[in-house]
mmCIF file of C-alpha atoms in Angstrom:
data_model
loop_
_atom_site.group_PDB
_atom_site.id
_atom_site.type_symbol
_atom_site.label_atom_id
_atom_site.label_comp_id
_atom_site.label_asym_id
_atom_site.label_seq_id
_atom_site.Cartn_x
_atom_site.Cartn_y
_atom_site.Cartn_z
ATOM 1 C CA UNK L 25 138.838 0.042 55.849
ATOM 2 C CA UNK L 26 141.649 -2.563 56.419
ATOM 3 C CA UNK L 27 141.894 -4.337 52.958
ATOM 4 C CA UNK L 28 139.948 -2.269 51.359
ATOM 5 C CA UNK L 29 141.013 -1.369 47.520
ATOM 6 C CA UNK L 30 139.795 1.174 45.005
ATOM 7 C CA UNK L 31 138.641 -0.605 41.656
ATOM 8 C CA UNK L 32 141.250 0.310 39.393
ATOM 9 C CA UNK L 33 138.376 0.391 36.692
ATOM 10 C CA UNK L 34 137.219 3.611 38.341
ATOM 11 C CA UNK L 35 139.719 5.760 36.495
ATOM 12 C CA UNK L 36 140.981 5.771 32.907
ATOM 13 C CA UNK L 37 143.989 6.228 31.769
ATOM 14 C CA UNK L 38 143.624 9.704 30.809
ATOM 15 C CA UNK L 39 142.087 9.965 34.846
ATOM 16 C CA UNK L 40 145.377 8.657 36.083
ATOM 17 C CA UNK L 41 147.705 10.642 33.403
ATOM 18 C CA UNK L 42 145.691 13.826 34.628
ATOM 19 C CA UNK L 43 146.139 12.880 38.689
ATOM 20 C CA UNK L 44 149.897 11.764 38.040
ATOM 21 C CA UNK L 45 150.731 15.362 35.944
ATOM 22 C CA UNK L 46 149.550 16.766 39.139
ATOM 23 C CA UNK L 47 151.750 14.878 41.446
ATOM 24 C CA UNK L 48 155.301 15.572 39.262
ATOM 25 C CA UNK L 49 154.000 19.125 39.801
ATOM 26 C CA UNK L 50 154.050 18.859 43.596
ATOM 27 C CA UNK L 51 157.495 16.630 43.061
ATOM 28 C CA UNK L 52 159.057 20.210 41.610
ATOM 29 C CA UNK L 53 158.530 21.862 45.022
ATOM 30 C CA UNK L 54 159.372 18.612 47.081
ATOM 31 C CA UNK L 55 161.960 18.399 49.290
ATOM 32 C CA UNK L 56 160.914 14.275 49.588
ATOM 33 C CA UNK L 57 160.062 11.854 47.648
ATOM 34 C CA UNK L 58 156.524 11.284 49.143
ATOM 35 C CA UNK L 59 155.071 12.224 45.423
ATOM 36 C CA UNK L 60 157.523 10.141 43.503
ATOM 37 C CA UNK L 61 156.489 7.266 45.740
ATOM 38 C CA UNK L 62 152.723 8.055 45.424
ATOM 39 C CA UNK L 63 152.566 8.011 41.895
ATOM 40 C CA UNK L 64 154.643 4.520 41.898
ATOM 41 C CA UNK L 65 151.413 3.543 43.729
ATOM 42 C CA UNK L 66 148.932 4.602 41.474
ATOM 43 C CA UNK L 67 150.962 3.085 38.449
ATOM 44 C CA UNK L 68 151.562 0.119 39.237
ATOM 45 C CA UNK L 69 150.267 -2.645 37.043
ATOM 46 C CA UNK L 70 149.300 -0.241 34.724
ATOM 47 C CA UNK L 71 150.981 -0.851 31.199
ATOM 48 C CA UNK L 72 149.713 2.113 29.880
ATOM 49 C CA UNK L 73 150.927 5.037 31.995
ATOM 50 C CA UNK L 74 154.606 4.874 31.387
ATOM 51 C CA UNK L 75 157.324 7.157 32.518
ATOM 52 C CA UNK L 76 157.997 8.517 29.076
ATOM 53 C CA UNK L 77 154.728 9.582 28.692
ATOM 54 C CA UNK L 78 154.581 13.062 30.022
ATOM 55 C CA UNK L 79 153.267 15.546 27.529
ATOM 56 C CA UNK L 80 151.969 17.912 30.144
ATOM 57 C CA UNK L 81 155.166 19.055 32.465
ATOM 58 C CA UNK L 82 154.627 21.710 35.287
ATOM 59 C CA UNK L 83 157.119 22.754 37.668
ATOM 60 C CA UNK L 84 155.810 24.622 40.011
ATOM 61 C CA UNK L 85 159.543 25.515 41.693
ATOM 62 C CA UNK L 86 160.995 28.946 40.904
ATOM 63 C CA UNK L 87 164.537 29.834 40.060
ATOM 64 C CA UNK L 88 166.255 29.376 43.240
ATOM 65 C CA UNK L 89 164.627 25.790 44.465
ATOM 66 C CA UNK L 90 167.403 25.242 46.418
ATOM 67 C CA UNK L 91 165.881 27.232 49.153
ATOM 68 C CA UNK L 92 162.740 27.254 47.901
ATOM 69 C CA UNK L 93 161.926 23.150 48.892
ATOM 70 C CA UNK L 94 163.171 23.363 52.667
ATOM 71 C CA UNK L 95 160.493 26.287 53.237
ATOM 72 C CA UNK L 96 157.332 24.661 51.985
ATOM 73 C CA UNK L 97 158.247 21.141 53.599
ATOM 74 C CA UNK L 98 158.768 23.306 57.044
ATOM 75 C CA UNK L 99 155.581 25.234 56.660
ATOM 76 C CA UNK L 100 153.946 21.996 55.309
ATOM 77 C CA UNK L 101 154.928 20.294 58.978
ATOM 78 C CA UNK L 102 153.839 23.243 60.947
ATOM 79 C CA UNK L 103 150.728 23.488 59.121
ATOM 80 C CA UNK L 104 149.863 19.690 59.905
ATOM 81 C CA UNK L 105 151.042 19.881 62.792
ATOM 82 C CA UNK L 106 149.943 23.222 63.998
ATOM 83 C CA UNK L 107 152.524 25.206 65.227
ATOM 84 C CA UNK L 108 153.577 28.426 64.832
ATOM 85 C CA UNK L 109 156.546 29.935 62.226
ATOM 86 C CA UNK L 110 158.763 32.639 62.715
ATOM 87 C CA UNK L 111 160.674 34.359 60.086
ATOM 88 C CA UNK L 112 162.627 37.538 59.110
ATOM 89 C CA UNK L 113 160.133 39.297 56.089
ATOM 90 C CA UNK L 114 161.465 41.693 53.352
ATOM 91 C CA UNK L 115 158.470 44.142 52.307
ATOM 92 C CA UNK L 116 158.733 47.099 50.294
ATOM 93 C CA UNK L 117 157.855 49.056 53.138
ATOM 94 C CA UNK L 118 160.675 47.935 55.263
ATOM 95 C CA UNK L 119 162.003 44.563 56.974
ATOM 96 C CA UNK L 120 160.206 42.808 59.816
ATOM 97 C CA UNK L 121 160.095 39.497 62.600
ATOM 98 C CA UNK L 122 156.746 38.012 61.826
ATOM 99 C CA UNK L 123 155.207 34.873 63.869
ATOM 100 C CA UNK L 124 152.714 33.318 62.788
ATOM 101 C CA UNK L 125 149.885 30.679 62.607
ATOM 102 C CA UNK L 126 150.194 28.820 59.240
ATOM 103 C CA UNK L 127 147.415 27.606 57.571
ATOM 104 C CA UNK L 128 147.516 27.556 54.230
ATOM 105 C CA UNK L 129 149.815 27.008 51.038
ATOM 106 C CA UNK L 130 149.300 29.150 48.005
ATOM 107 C CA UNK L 131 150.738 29.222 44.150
ATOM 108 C CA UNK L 132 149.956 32.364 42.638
ATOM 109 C CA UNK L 133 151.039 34.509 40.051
ATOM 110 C CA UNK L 134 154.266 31.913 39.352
ATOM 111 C CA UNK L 135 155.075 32.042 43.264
ATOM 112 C CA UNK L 136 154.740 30.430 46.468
ATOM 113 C CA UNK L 137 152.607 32.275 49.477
ATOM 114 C CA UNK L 138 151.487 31.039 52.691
ATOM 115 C CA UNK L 139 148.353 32.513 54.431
ATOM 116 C CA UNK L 140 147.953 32.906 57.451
ATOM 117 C CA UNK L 141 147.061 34.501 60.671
ATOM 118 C CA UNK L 142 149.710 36.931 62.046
ATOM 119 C CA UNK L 143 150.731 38.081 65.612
ATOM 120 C CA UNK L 144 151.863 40.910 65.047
ATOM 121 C CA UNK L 145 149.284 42.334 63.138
ATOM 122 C CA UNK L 146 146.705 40.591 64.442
ATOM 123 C CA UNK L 147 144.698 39.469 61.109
ATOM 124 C CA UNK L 148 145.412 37.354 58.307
ATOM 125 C CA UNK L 149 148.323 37.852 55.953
ATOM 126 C CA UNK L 150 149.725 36.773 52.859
ATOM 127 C CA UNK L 151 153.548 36.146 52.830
ATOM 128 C CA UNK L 152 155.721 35.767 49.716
ATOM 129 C CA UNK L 153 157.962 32.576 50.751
ATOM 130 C CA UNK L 154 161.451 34.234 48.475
ATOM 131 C CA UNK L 155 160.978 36.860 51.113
ATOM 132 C CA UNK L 156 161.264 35.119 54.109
ATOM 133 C CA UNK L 157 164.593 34.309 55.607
ATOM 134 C CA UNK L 158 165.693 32.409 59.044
ATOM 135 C CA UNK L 159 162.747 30.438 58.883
ATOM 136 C CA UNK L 160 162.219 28.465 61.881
ATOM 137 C CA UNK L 161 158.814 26.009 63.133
ATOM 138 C CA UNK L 162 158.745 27.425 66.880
ATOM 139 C CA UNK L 163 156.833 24.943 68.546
ATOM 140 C CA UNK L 164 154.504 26.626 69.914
ATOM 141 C CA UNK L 165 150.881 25.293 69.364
ATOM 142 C CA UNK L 166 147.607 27.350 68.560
ATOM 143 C CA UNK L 167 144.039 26.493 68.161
ATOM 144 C CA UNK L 168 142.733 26.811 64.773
ATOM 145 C CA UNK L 169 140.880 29.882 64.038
ATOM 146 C CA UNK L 170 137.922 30.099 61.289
ATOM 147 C CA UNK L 171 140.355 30.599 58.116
ATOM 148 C CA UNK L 172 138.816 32.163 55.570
ATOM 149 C CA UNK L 173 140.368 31.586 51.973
ATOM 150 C CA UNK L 174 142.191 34.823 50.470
ATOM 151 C CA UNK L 175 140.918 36.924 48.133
ATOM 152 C CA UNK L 176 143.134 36.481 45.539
ATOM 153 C CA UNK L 177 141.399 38.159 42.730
ATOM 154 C CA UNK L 178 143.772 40.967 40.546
ATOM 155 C CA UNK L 179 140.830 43.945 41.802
ATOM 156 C CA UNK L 180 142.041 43.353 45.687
ATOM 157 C CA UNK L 181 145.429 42.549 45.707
ATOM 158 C CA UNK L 182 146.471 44.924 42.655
ATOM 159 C CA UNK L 183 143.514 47.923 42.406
ATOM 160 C CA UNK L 184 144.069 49.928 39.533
ATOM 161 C CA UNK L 185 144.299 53.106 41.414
ATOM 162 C CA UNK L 186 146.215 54.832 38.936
ATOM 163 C CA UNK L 187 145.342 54.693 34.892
ATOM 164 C CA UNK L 188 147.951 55.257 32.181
ATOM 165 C CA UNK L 189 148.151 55.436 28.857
ATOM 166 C CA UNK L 190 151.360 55.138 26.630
ATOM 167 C CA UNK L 191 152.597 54.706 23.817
ATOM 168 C CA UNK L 192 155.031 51.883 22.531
ATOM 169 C CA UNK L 193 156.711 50.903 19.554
ATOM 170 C CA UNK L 194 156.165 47.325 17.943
ATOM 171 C CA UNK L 195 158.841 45.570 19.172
ATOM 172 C CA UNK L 196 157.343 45.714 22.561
ATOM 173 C CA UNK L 197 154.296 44.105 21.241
ATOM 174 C CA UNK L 198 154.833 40.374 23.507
ATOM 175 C CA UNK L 199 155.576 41.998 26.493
ATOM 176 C CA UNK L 200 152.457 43.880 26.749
ATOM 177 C CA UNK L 201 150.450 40.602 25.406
ATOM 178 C CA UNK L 202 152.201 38.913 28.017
ATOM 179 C CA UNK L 203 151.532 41.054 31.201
ATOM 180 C CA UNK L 204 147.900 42.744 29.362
ATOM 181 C CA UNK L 205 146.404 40.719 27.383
ATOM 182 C CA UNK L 206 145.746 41.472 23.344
ATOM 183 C CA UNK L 207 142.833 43.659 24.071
ATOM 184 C CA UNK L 208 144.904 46.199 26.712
ATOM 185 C CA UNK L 209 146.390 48.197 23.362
ATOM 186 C CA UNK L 210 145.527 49.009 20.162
ATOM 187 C CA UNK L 211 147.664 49.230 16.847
ATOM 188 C CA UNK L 212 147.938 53.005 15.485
ATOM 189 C CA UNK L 213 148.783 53.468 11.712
ATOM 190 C CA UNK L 214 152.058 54.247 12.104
ATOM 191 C CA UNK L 215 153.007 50.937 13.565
ATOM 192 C CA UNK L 216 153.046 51.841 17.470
ATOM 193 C CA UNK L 217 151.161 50.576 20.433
ATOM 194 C CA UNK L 218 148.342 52.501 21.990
ATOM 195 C CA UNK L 219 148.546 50.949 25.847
ATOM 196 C CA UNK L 220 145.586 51.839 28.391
ATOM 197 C CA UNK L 221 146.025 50.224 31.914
ATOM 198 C CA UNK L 222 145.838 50.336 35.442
ATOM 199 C CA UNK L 223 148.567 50.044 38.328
ATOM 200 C CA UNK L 224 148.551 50.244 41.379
ATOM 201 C CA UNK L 225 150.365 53.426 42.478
ATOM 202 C CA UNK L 226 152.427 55.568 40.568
ATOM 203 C CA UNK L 227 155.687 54.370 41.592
ATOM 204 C CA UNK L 228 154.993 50.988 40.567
ATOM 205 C CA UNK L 229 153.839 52.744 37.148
ATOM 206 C CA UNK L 230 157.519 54.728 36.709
ATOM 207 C CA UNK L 231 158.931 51.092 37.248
ATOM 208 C CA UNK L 232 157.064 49.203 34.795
ATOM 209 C CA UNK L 233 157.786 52.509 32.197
ATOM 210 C CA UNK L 234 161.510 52.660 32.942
ATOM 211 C CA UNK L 235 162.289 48.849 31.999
ATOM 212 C CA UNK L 236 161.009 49.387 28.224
ATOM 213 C CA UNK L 237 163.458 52.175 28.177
ATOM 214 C CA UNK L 238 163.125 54.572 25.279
ATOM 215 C CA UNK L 239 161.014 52.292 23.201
ATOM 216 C CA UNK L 240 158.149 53.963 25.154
ATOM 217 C CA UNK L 241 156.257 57.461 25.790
ATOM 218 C CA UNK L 242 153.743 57.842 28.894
ATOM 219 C CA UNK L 243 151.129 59.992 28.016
ATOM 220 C CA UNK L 244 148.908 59.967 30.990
ATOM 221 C CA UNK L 245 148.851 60.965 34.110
ATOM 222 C CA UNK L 246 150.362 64.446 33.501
ATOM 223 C CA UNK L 247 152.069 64.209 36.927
ATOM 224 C CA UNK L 248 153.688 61.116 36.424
ATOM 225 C CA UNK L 249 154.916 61.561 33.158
ATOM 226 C CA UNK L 250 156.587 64.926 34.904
ATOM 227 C CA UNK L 251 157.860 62.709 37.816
ATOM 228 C CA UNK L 252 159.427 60.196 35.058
ATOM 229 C CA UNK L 253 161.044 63.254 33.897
ATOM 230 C CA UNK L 254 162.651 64.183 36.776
ATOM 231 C CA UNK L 255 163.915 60.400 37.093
ATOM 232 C CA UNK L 256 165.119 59.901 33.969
ATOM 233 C CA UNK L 257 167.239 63.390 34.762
ATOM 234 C CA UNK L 258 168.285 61.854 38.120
ATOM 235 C CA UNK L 259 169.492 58.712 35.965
ATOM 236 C CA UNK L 260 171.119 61.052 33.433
ATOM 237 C CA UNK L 261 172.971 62.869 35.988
ATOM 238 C CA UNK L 262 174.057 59.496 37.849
ATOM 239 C CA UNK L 263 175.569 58.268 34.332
ATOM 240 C CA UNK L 264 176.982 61.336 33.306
ATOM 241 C CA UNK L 265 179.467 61.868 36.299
ATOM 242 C CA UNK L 266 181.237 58.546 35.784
#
């Protein structure tokens, strides 16, 4: 209503430090100022939310913002406005021109996504935004559709289809902490790792195994620790000649 304002009483300072954390966040990402600018607004005349006190500092933008901004504001537009995007996608299973109907924004395991519905397949997609390129708002309107939200849990976008088990000496301890948890591997007496986990296919398995490089030995699946073998002889052979 026209001269309405919210009793400033309604929200403590920890309320507005909590609300204001979350709008620096979206700042990280922004390629405006609108969250700067909305966070003047809900500090003002406030003495005790003060720009030097941020002890809780998220950036939500990865490591090459520069591109990263332009392609949320875009989708951000369409989305409000909605119209359809185009944009040239890089998949492991090849490259593709995808339109389609944006409707959502999504920050998920430490990257950006939009969902939404797609022409060419004709259902509802997730899209990594670091592998779109020529991103363009095509002006083309559609009717919104019944969106549901994406299942985002770790059992349907990465089913552990294959299970390994390796083992890994202690200096690898953080990294599987980091990407496990504590209770994926258990210390032996002799100082090494005991690792049990799931991935979803075996070549992402060979991938993960191949980056600790010799400070690890897969155990199980029989066939993939042959099929590392053969890899690591392909590598070998690759090295050797030069």
């Amino acid at each position: 209503m026209e001269g309405y304002k919210m009793e400033r009483t309604l929200l403590t300072s920890s309320d507005l430090q909590a609300i204001l954390a979350g709008l620096r966040s979206l700042d990280s990402v922004s390629g405006t100022n609108r969250y700067e600018q909305l966070m003047e607004k809900l500090s003002v005349g406030s003495s005790e939310i003060l720009p030097g006190d941020q002890h809780i500092l998220i950036d939500l933008s990865s490591w090459d913002k520069r591109t990263l901004a332009p392609k949320i504001e875009l989708i951000h537009s369409a989305i409000e406005r909605q119209e359809m995007i185009a944009f040239q996608y890089f998949a492991p299973k090849g490259e593709s021109r995808r339109e389609i109907e944006p409707y959502h924004l999504v920050f998920q395991w430490s990257s950006w996504y939009v969902w939404g519905w797609c022409r060419q397949k004709k259902d509802f997609r997730l899209f990594k935004l670091n592998r779109m390129m020529e991103l363009i708002c095509i002006k083309e309107k559609f009717e919104k559709r019944n969106v549901p939200l994406p299942d985002l849990t770790p059992e349907k976008i990465f089913p552990s289809k294959v299970q390994a088990k390796a083992v890994f000496a202690p200096k690898c301890k953080w990294r599987l902490m980091e990407e496990f948890g504590v209770e994926s591997f258990t210390e032996q007496k002799d100082g090494t790792l005991l690792l049990q986990a799931g991935f979803t296919d075996k070549e992402s398995l060979i991938n993960w195994i191949l980056t600790f490089g010799t400070k690890v030995e897969l155990l199980e699946p029989k066939d993939v620790r042959k099929e590392l073998f053969k890899v690591s002889r392909k590598i070998h052979k690759k090295y050797a000649e030069k």
